[in-house]
Short mmCIF file of C-alpha atoms and ligand atoms in Angstrom, two decimals:
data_model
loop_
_atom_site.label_atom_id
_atom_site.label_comp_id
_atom_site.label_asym_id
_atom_site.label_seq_id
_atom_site.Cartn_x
_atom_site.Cartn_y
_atom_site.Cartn_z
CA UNK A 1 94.84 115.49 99.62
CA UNK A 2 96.88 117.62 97.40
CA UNK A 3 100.71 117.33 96.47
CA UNK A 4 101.17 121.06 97.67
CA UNK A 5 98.76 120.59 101.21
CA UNK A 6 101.01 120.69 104.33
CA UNK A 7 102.24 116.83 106.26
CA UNK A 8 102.51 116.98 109.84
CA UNK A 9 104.39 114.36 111.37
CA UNK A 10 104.73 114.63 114.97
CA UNK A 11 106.01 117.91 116.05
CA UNK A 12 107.06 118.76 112.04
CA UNK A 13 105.28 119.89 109.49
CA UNK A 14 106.30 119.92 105.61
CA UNK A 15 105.05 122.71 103.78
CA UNK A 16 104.05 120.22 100.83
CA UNK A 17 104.55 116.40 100.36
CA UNK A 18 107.87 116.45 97.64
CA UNK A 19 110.84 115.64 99.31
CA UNK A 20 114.21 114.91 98.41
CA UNK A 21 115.53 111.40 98.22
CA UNK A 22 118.36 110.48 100.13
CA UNK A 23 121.22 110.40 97.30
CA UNK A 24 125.31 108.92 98.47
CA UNK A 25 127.10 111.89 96.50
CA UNK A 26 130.81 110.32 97.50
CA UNK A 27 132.16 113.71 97.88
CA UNK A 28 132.87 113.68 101.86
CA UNK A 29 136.42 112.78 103.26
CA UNK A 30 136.28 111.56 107.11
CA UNK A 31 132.89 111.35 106.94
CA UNK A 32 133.07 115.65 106.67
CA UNK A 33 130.17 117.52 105.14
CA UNK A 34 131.83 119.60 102.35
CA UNK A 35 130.94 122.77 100.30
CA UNK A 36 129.46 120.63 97.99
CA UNK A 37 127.17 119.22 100.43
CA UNK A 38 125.97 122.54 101.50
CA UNK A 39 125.43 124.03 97.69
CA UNK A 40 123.49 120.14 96.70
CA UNK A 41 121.18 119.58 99.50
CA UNK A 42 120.09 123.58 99.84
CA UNK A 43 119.70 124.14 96.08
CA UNK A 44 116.31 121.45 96.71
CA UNK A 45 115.39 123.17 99.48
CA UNK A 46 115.23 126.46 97.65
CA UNK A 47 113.67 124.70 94.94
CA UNK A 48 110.71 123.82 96.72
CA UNK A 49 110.55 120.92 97.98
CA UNK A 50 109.36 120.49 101.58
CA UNK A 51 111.38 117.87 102.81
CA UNK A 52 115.23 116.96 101.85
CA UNK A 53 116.89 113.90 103.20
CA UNK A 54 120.46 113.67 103.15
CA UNK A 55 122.54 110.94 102.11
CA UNK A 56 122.96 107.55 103.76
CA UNK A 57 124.92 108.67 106.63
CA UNK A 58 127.52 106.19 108.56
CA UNK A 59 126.49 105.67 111.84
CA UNK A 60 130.52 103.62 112.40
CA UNK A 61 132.93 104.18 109.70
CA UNK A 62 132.64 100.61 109.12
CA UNK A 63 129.32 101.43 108.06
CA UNK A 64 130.38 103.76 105.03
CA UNK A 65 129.46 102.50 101.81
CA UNK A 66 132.47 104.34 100.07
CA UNK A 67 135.22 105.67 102.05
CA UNK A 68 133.89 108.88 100.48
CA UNK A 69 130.32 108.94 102.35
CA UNK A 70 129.38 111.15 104.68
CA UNK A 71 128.98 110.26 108.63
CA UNK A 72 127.40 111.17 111.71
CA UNK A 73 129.80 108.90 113.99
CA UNK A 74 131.61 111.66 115.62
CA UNK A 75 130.67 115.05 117.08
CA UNK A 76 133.25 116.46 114.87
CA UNK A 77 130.82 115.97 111.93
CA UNK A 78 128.06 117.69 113.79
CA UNK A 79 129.06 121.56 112.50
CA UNK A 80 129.06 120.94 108.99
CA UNK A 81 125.77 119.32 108.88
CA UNK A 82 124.53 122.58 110.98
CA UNK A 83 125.34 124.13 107.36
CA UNK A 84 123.04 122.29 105.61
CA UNK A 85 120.42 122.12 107.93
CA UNK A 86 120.10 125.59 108.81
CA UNK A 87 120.39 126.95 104.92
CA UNK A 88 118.01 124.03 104.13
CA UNK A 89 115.53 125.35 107.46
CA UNK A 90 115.70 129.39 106.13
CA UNK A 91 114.72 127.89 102.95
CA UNK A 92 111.38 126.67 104.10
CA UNK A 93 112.30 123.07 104.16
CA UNK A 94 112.53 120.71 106.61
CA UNK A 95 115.97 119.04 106.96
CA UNK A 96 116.26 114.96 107.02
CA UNK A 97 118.73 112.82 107.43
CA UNK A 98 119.18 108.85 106.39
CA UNK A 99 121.10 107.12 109.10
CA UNK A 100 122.71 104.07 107.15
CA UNK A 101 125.06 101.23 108.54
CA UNK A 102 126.15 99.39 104.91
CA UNK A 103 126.96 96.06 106.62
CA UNK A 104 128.06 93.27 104.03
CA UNK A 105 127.77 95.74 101.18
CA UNK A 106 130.54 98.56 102.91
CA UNK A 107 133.66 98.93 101.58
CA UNK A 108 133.05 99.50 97.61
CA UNK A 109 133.86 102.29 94.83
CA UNK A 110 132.08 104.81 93.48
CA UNK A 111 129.40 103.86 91.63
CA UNK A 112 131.54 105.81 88.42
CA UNK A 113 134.25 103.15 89.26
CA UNK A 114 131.64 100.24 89.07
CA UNK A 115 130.37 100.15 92.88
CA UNK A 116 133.53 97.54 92.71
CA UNK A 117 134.90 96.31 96.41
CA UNK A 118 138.13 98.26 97.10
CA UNK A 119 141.21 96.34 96.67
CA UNK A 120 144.64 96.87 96.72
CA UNK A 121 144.91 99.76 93.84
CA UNK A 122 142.47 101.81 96.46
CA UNK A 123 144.61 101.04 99.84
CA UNK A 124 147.40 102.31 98.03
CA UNK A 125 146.00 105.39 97.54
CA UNK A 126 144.63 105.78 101.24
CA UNK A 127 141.18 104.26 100.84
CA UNK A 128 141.51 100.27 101.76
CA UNK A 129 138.89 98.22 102.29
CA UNK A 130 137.93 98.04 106.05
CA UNK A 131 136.56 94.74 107.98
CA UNK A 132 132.59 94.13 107.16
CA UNK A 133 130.38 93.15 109.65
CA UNK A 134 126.39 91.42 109.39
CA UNK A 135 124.48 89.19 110.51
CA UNK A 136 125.82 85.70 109.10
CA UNK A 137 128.98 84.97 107.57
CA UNK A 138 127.52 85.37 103.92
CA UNK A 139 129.27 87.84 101.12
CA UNK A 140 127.38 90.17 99.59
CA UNK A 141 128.19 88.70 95.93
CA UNK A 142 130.97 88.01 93.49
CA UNK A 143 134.52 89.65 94.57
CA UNK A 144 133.02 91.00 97.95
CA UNK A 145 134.82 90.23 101.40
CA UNK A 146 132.55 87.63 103.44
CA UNK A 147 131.90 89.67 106.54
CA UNK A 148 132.23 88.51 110.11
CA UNK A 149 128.81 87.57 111.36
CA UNK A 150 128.50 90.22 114.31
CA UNK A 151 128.30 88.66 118.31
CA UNK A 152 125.48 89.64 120.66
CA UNK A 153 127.91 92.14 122.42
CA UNK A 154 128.45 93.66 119.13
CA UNK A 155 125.04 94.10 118.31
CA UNK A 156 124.21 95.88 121.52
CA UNK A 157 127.05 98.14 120.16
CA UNK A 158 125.98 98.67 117.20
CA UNK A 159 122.11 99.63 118.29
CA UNK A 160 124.25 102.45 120.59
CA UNK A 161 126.19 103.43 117.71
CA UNK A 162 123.00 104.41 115.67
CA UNK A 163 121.65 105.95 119.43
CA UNK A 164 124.58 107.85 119.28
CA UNK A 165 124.48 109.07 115.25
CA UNK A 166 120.80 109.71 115.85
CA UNK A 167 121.32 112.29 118.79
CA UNK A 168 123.82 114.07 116.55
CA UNK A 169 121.34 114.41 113.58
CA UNK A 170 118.79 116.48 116.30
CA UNK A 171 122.38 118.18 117.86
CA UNK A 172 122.93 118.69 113.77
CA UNK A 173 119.86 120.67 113.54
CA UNK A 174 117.74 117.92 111.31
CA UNK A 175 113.96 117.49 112.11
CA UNK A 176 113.20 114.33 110.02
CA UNK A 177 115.18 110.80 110.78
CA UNK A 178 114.73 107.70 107.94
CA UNK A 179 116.77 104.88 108.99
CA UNK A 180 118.13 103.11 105.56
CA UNK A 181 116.68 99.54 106.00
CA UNK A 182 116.71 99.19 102.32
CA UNK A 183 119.03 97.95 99.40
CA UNK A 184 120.78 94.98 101.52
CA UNK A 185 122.54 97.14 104.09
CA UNK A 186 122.98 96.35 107.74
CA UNK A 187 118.99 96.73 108.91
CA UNK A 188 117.44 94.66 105.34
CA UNK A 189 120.38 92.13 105.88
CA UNK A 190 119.21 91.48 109.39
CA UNK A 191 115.23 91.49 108.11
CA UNK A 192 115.92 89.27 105.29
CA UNK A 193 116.14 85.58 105.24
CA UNK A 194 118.73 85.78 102.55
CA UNK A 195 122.04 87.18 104.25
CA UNK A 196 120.41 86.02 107.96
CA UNK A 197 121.27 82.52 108.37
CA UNK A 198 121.60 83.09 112.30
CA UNK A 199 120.44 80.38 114.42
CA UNK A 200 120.30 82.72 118.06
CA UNK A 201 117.60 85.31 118.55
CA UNK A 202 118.42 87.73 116.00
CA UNK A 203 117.90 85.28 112.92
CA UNK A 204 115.48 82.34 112.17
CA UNK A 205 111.72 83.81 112.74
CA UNK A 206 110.47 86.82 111.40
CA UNK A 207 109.97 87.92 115.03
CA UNK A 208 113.77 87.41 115.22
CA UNK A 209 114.97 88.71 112.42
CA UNK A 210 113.41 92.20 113.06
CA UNK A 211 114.46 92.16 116.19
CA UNK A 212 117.50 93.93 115.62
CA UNK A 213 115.85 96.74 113.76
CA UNK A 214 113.22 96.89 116.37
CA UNK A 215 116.28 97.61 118.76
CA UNK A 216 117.18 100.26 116.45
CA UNK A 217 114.13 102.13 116.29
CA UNK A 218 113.48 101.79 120.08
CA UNK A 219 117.08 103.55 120.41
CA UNK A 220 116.87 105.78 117.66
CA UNK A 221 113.66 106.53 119.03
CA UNK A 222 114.91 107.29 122.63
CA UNK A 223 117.84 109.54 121.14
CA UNK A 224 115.63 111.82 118.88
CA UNK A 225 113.22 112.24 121.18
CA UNK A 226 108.72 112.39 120.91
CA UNK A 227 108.54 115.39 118.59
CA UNK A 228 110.92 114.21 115.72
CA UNK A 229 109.75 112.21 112.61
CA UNK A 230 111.38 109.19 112.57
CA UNK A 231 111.11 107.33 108.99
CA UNK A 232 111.94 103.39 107.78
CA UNK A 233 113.33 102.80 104.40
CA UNK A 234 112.64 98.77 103.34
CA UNK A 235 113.16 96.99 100.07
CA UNK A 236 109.53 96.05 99.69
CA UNK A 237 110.61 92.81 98.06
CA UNK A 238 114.09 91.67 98.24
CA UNK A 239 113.52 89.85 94.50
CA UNK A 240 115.92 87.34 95.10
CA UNK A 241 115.23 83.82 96.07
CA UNK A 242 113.94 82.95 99.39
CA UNK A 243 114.04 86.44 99.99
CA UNK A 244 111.09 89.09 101.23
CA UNK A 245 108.03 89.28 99.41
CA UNK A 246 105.61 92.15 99.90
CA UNK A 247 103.44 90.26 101.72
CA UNK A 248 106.00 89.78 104.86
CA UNK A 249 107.56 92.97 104.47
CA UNK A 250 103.76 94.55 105.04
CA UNK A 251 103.66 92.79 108.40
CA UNK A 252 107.47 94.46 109.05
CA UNK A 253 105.99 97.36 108.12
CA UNK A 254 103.46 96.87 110.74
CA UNK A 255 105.50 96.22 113.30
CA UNK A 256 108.01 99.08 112.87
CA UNK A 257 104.63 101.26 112.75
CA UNK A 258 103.74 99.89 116.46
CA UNK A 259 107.18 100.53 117.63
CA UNK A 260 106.78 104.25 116.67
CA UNK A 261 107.91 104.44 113.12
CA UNK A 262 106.03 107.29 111.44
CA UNK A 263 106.62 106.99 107.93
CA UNK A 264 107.39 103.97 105.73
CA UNK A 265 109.48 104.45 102.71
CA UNK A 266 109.14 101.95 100.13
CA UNK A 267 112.01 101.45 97.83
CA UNK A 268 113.30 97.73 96.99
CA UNK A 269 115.84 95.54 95.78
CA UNK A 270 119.51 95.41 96.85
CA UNK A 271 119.75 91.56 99.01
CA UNK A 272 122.47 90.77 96.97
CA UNK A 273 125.20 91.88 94.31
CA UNK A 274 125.53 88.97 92.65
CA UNK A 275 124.43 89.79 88.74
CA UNK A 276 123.77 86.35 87.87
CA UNK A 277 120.29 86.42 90.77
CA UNK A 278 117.94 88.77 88.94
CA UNK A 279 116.64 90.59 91.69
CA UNK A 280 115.43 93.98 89.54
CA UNK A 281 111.79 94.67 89.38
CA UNK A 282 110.69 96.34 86.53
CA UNK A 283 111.41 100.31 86.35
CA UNK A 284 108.59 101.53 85.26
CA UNK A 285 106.89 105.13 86.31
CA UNK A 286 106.26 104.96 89.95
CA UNK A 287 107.27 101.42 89.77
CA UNK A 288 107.17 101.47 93.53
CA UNK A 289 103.70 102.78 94.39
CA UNK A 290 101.77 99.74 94.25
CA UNK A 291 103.75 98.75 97.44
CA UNK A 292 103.63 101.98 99.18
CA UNK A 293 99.55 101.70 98.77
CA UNK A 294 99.52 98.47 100.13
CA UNK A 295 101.02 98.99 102.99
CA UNK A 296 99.55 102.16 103.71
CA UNK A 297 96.06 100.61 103.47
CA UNK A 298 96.94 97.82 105.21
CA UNK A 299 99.03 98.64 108.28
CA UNK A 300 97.32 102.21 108.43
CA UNK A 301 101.22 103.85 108.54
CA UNK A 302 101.93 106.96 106.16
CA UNK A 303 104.01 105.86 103.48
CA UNK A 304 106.41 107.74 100.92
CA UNK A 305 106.91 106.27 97.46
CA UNK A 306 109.96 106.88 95.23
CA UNK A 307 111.02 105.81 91.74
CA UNK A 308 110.70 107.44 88.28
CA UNK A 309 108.67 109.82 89.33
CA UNK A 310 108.98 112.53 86.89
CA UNK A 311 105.61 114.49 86.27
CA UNK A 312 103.77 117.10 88.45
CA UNK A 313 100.47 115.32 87.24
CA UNK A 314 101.69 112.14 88.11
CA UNK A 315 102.91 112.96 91.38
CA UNK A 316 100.08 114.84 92.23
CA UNK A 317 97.86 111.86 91.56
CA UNK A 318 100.27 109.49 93.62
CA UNK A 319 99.09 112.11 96.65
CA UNK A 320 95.47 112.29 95.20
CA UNK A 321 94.70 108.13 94.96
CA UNK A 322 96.02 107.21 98.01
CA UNK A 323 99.61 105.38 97.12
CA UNK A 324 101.33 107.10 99.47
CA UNK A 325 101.57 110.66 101.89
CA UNK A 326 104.66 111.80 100.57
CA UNK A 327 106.64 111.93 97.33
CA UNK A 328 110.21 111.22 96.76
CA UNK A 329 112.34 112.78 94.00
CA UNK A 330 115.82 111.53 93.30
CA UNK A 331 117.27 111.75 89.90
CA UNK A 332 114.48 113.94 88.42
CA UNK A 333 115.43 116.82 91.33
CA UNK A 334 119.16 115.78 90.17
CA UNK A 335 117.89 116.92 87.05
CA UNK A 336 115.52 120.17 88.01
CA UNK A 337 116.25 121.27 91.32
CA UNK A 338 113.53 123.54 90.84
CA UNK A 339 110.64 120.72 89.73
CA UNK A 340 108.61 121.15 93.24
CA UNK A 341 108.53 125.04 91.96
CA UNK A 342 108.00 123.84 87.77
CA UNK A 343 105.42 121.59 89.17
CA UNK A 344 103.50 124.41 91.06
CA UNK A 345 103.24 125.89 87.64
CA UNK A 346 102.48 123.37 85.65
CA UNK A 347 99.59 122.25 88.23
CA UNK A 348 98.45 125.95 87.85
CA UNK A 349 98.81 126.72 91.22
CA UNK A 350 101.94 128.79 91.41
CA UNK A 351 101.79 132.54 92.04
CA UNK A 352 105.91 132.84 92.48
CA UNK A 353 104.95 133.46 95.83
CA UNK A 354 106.42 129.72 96.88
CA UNK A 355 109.97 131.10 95.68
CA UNK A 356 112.10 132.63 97.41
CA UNK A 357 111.74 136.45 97.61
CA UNK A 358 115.05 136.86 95.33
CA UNK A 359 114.03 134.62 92.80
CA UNK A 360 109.98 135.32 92.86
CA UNK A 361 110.00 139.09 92.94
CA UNK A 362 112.05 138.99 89.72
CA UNK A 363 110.61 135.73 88.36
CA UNK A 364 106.50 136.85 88.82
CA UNK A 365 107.00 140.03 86.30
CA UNK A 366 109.38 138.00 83.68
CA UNK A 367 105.98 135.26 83.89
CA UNK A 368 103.57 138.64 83.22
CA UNK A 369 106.52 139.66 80.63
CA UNK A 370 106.50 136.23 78.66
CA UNK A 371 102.63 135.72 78.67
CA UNK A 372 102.44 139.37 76.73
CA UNK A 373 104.65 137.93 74.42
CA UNK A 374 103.02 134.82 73.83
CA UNK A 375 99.53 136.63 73.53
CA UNK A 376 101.19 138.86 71.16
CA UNK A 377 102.53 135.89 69.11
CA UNK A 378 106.24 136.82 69.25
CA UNK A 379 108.81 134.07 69.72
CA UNK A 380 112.65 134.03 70.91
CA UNK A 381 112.90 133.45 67.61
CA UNK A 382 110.73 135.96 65.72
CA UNK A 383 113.18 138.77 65.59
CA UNK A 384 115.95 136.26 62.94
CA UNK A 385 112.20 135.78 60.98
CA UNK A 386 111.61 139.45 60.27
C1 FMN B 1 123.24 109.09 92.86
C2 FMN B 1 122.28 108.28 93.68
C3 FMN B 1 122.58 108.01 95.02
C4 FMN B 1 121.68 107.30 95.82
N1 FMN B 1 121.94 107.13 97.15
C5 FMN B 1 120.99 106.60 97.96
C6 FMN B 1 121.12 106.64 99.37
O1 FMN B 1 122.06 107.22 99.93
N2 FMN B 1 120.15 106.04 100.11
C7 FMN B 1 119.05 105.45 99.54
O2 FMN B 1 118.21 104.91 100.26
N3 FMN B 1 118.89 105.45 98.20
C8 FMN B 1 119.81 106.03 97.42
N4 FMN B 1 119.59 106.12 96.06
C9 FMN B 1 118.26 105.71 95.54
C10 FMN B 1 117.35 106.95 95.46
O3 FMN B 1 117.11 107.49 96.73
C11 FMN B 1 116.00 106.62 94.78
O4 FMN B 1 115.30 105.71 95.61
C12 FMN B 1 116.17 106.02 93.40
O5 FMN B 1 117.11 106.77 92.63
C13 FMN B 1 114.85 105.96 92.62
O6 FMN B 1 114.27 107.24 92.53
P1 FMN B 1 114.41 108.16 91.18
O7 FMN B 1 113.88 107.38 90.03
O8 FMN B 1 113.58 109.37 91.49
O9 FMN B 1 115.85 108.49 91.03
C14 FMN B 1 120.49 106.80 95.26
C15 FMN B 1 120.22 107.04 93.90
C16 FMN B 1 121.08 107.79 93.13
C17 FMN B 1 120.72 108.09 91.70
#
């Protein structure tokens, strides 16, 4: 398989296998897609890439990361994300969304102002901290606010709320769903054994601990309908003591595959805040494609694998070897919106024709143009050397 072959997932199919990571941009007020929004997430799309998932979207403003994030908790936000998604469709992309609930972790700065928990200094200037909500009574680390350990009644709540978010992102216009079950939000804190102390039937057993996110899915599930794409984001390994380790997060994996998860993104990390637990695994290139393989191989699911990926020949051998079905770009398409398009080139497979029109019709000749040149020897420099 080849990084620039086609992925259909259920009714959708993605013109090639780079897509956009889901990236918090903190530039949305009420939850409000912004102009911003609009110019960030459909500069990928005309770059090339064949999938973009927007931000970690609150599914309950409680659920907000940053007061700052963007939302999907009210019908009011469905029109702006129509922007997005229907520049980011003309494009030639497909439009995602990541459905996020930050639990323990809500409630915190920009990652410019440290990621710190808001305080005082930020309710004075409208943005206070709100009341957290997870599975057990446990903080998230040093300076955070220990969160009220959610009742059964609230849980059924919260599984509508993401219903409810989820039918807004197909109202919205998006055509690929990832659920952010990743980085020690609401869905990991309820999988892991770290921040789920419970002793009912949402905490204790593995079967109980997923059994929350298994309620998600089901609902998600029901709200986006058969023909949508509905994707899982999981810290691989949580890292931390006592916490995940690949092996039982393959058998999650597995079981949010049977429930009718189509893709599992494998990202990691994020139980807890605390500095003094070393939960980092090393960042290396691709650093998490040995787990995306894994669990690909062994639960049979597609996977998508994200992390320092920076190189068209590296990504296209990610595709090629088997570690995953789709690739994930976040800082390097921060970087080079246009990579999916630079990579076409460098794999020697681009004919401009991938652009669009605007930019190919004039970019095709100015290729010709510079490859005279080069034959020719001349430099952008060789007219100060005469
Ligand atoms: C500015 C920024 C915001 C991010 N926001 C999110 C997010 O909303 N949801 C998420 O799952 N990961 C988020 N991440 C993690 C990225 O999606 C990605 O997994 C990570 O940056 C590693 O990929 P990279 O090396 O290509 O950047 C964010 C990363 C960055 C740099």
């Amino acid at each position: 398989m080849s990084l620039f072959s086609p992925l259909t997932l259920r009714d959708v199919t993605l013109p090639n296998r780079v897509g956009i990571s889901p990236m918090c941009m903190y530039a949305s007020r009420d939850g409000l897609v912004a102009d911003f929004h609009v110019a960030h997430l459909g500069r990928f799309a005309l770059g090339g890439a064949g999938l973009v998932i927007a931000e970690a979207t609150a599914v309950h403003p409680h659920g907000r990361i940053s007061p700052f994030d963007t939302g999907l908790w009210s019908d009011e936000q469905i029109p702006g994300w129509r922007r997005v998604t229907a520049l980011v469709a003309a494009s030639g992309s497909v439009p995602g969304v990541q459905l996020g609930h930050a639990g323990r972790r809500a409630a915190v700065r920009e990652p410019w102002r440290a990621g710190a928990p808001l305080d005082d200094e930020d309710a004075s200037a409208g943005f206070g901290p709100w009341p957290l909500v997870a599975p057990s009574a446990l903080s998230a680390g040093p300076g955070h606010a220990v969160p009220a350990a959610l009742t059964t009644a609230q849980i059924a709540r919260s599984v509508q709320d993401w219903h409810d978010a989820a039918a807004r992102a197909v109202a919205a216009g998006f055509r690929f769903v990832e659920l952010h079950g990743a980085h020690g939000y609401l869905l990991h804190s309820f999988l892991s054994p770290v921040s789920n102390r419970r002793t009912d039937h949402y905490g204790g057993s593995p079967e109980n601990r997923l059994r929350y996110p298994l309620e998600v899915v089901a609902a998600v599930r029901d709200a986006i309908g058969g023909g949508v794409p509905l994707s899982f984001r999981i810290s691989s390994v949580d890292g931390a003591e006592g916490g995940l380790g690949i092996d039982e997060t393959v058998e999650v994996a597995r079981r949010l595959a049977t429930a009718g998860v189509d893709v599992i993104d494998t990202s990691s990390g994020g139980i807890t805040t605390d500095r003094t637990v070393d939960t980092r695994i090393r960042r290396g290139f691709a650093f998490h494609a040995d787990f995306s393989h894994r669990i690909r191989d062994e639960v049979g699911v597609r996977t998508a694998t994200v992390g320092l990926v920076v190189d068209p020949e590296q990504a296209a051998r990610l595709i090629h070897d088997g570690d995953s079905d789709l690739v994930l770009l976040g800082r390097q398409a921060l970087d080079d919106p246009n990579w999916p398009h630079h990579a076409r080139i460098a794999l020697g497979d681009d004919t401009h024709e991938s652009w669009d029109v605007r930019f190919g019709s004039a970019l095709g000749p100015r290729a010709r143009t510079l490859a005279r040149l080069a034959a020719a020897g001349e430099t952008p420099l060789s007219r100060f050397e005469r």
